[in-house]
CSV table of C-alpha atoms and ligand atoms in Angstrom, one decimal:
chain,number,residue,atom,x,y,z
A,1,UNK,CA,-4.7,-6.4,-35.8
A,2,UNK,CA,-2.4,-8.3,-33.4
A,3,UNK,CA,-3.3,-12.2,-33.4
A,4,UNK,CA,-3.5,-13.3,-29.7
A,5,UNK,CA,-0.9,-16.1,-28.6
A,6,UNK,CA,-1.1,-18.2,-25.9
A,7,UNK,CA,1.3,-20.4,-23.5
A,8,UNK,CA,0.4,-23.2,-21.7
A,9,UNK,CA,-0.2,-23.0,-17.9
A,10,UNK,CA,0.3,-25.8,-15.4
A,11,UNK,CA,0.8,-24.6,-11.9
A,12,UNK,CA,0.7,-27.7,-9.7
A,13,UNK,CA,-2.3,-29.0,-8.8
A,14,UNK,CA,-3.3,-29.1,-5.0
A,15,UNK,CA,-5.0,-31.9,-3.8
A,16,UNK,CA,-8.5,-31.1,-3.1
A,17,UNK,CA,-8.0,-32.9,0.4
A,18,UNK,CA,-5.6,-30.2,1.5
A,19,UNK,CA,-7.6,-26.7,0.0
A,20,UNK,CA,-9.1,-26.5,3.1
A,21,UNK,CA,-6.3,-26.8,5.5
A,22,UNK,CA,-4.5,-24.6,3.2
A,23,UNK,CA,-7.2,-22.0,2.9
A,24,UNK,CA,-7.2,-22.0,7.2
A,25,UNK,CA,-3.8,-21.5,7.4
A,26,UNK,CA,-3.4,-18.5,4.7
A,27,UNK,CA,-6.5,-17.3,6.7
A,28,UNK,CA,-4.7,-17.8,9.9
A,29,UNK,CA,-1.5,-15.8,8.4
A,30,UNK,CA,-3.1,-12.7,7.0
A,31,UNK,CA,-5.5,-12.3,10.1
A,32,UNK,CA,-2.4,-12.0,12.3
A,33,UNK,CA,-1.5,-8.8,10.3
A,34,UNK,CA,-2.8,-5.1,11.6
A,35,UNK,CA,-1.8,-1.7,10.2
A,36,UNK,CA,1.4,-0.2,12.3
A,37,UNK,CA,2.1,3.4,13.5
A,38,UNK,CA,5.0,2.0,15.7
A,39,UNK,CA,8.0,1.1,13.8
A,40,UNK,CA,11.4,-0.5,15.1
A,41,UNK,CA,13.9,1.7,13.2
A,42,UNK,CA,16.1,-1.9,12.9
A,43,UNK,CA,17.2,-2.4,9.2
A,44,UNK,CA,15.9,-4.4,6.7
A,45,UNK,CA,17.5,-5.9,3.6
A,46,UNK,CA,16.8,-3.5,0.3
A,47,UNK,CA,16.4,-6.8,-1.6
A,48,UNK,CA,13.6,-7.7,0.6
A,49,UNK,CA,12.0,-5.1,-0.3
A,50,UNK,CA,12.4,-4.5,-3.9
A,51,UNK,CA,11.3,-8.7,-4.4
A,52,UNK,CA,8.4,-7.7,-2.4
A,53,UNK,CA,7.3,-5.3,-5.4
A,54,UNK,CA,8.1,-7.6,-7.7
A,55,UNK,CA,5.8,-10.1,-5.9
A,56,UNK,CA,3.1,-6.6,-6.3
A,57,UNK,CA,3.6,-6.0,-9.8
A,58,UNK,CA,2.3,-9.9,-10.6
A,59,UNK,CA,-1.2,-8.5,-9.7
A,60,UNK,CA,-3.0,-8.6,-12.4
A,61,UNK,CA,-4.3,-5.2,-14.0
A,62,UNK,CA,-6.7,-3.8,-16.7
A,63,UNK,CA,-5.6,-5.0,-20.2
A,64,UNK,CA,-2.5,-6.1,-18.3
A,65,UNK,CA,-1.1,-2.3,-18.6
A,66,UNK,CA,0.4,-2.6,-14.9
A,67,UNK,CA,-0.4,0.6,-14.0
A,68,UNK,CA,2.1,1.3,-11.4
A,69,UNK,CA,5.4,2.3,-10.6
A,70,UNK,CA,6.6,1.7,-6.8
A,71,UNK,CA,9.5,4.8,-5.6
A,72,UNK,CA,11.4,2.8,-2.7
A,73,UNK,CA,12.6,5.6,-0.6
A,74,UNK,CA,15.8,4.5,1.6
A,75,UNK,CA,17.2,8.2,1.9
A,76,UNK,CA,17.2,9.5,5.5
A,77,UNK,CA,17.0,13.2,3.8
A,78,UNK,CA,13.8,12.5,1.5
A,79,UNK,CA,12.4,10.2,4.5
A,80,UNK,CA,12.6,13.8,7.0
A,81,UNK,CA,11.0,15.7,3.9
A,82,UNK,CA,8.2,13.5,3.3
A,83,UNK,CA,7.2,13.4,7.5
A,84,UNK,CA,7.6,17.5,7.0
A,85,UNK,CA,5.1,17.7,3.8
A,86,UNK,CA,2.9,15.1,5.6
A,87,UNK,CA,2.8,16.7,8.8
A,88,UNK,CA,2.0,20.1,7.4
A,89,UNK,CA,-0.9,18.9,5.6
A,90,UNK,CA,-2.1,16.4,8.7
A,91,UNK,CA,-1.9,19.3,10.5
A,92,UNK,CA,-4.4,21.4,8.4
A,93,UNK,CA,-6.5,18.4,8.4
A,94,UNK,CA,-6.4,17.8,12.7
A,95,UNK,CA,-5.7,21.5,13.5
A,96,UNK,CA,-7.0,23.1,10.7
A,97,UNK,CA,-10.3,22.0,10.7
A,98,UNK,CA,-9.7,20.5,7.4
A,99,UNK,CA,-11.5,17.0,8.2
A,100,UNK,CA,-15.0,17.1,8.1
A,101,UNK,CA,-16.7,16.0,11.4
A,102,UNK,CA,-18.1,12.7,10.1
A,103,UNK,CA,-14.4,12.1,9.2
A,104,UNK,CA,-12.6,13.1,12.5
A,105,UNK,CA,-15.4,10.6,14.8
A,106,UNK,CA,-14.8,7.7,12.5
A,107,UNK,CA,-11.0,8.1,13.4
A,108,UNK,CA,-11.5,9.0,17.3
A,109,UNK,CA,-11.0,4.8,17.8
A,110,UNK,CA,-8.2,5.2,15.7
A,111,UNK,CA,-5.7,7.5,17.9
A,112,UNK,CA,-4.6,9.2,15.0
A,113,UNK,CA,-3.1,12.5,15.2
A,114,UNK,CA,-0.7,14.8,12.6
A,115,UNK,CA,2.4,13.7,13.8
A,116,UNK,CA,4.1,11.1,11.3
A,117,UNK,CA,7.1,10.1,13.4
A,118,UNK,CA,7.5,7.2,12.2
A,119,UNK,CA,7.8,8.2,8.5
A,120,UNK,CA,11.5,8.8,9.6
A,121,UNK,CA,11.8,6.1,12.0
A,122,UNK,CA,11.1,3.2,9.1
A,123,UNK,CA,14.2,2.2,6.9
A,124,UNK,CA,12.2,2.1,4.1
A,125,UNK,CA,8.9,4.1,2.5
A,126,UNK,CA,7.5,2.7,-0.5
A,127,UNK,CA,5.1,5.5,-2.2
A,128,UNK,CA,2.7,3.7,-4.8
A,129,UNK,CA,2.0,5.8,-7.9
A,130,UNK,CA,-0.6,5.2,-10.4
A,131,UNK,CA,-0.1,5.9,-13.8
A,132,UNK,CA,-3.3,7.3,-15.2
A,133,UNK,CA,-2.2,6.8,-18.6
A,134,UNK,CA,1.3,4.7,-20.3
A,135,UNK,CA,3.9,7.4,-21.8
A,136,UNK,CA,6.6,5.7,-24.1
A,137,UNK,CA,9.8,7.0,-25.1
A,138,UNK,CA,8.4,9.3,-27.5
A,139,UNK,CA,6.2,10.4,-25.1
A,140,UNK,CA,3.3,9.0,-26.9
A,141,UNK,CA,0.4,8.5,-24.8
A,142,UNK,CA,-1.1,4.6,-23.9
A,143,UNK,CA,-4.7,4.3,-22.4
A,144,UNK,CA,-4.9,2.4,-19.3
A,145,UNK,CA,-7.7,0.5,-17.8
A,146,UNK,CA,-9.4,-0.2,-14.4
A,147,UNK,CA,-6.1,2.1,-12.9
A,148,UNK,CA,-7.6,2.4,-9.6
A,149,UNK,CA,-9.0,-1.2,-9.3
A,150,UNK,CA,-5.5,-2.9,-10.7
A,151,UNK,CA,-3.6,-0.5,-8.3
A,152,UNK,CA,-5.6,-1.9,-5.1
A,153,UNK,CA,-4.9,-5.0,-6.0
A,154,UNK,CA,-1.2,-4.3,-6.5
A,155,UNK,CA,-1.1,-2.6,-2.7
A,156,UNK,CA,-2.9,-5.6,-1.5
A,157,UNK,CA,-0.7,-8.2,-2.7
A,158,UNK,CA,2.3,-6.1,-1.9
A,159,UNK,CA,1.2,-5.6,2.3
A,160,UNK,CA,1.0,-9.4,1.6
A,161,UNK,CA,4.1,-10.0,0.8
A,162,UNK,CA,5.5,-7.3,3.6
A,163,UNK,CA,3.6,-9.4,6.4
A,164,UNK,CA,4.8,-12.9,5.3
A,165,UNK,CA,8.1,-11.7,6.0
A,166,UNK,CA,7.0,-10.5,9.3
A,167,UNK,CA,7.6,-6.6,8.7
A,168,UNK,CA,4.8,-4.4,9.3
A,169,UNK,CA,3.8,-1.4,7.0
A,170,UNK,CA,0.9,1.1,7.3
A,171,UNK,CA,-1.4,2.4,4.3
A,172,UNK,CA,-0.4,5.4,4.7
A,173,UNK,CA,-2.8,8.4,2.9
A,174,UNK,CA,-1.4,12.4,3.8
A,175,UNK,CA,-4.1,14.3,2.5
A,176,UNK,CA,-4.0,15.6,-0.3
A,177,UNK,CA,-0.9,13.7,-1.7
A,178,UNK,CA,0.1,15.5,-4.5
A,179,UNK,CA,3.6,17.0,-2.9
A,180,UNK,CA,5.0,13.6,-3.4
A,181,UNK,CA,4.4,13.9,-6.8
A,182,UNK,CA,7.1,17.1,-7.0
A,183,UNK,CA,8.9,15.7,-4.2
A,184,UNK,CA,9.7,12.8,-6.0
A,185,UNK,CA,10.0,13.9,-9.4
A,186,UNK,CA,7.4,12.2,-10.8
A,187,UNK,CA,5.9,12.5,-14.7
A,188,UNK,CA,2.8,14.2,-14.9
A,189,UNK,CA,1.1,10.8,-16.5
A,190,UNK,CA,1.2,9.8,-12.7
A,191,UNK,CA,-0.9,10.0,-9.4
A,192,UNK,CA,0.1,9.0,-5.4
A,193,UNK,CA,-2.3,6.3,-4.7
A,194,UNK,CA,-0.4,5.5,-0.9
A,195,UNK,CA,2.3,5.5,0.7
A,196,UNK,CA,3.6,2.5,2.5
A,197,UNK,CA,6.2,3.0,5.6
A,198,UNK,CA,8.1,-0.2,6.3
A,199,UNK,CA,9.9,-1.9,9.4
A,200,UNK,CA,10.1,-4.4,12.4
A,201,UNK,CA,7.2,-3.1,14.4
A,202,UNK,CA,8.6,-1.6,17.7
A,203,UNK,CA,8.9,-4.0,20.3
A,204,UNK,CA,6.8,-1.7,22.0
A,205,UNK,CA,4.1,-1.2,19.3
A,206,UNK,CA,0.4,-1.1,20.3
A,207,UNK,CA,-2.3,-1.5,17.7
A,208,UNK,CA,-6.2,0.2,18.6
A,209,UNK,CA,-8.2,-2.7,20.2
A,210,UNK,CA,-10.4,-3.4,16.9
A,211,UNK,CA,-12.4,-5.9,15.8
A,212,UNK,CA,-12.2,-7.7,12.3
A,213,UNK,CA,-16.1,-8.0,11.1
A,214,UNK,CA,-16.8,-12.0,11.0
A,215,UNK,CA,-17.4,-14.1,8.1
A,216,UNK,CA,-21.2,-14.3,8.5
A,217,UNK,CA,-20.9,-10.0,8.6
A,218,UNK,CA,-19.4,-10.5,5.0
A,219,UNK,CA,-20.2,-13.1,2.9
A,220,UNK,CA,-24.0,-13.6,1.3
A,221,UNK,CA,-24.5,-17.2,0.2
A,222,UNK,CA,-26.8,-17.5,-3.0
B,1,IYR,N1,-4.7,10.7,6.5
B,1,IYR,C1,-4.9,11.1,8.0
B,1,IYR,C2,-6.2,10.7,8.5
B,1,IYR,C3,-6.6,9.2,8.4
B,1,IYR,C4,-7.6,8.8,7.6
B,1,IYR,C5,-8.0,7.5,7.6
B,1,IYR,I1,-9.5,7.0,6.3
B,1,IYR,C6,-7.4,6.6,8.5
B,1,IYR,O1,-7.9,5.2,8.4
B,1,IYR,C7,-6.4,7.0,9.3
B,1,IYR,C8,-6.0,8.3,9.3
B,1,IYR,C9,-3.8,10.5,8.8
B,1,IYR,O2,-3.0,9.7,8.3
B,1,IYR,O3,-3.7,10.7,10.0
């Protein structure tokens, strides 16, 4: 039995006069942001980066097990084998008639196609892995909790932290995944959960022309 201890916490206390203006202008911040496919191959500090998944790993997670681990990929070689591995199996999916047909009209808006330029254009690719279980270093085995949930919210807070910065990233999902798992030497306690390619957008970039669904279209007041 392991007797709980706590510490005290005192973040500083925000006015309730300013919530609201402070609440519009996070708003206001994160609704700028949109998914890129158009990457500026200009570089971008490693340390930017790497405090960016430090910011991600504060999410919080299922028994606080933090069920990740983040491979930051800066390697021009690995970058050109991850578009190849990608592309292959985008291919199967566009080409191949791999994606269903429910699946292929819900991306039509999108543009989308096989190629994955910019996985080599990007300095940096950040592949997310979830670990599906803990493994120490007797290789004993640690159950984790909630590993999909706690991983979202670790990806969430991490594109957060990548658009305050003004970089862009894309979640990035090659289907099926598992060649990053070899490709990147990764235990076999461990899972791809996505893959996030990170730059300046290109100063040419274009985004689809979508619409965000409005408040009313998401919230239910009770
Ligand atoms: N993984 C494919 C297809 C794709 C799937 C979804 I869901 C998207 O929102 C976009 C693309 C690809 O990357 O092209």
């Amino acid at each position: 039995m392991v007797e709980p201890t706590f510490t005290p916490y005192r973040p500083p206390r925000i006015p309730v006069e300013e919530v609201v203006e402070r609440s519009e202008l996070f708003y206001e911040l994160m609704n700028g942001r949109r998914s890129v496919r158009m990457f500026s191959p200009d570089p971008v500090p490693r340390e930017a980066i790497e405090q960016a998944i430090a910011t991600a790993s504060t999410a919080p997670s299922g028994a606080h097990r933090q069920p990740w681990t983040f491979v930051l990929i800066g390697d021009p070689d690995v970058k050109r084998q991850i578009r190849q591995a990608a592309e292959e199996e985008e291919r199967t999916n566009y080409e191949g008639g791999r994606l269903p047909d429910d699946w292929r009209e819900a991306l039509e808006p999108l543009g989308t196609d096989w190629h994955k330029e910019f996985l080599e254009t990007v300095p940096w690719i950040v592949v997310v892995f979830e670990q599906r279980y803990g493994l120490d270093a007797d290789g004993n085995r640690l159950k984790h909790f909630y590993v999909k949930e706690s991983v979202g919210i670790a990806c969430g807070m991490f594109i957060a932290a990548i658009h305050q910065m003004g970089l862009a990233t894309l979640t990035h999902t090659p289907s099926p995944m598992a060649f990053l798992t070899k490709l990147l030497g990764r235990p076999e306690n461990e899972r791809p959960f996505a893959m996030l390619p990170i730059g300046y957008p290109a100063d040419d970039a274009v985004v689809p022309d979508r619409q965000r669904k409005s408040l009313e279209e998401v919230i239910v007041r009770i």
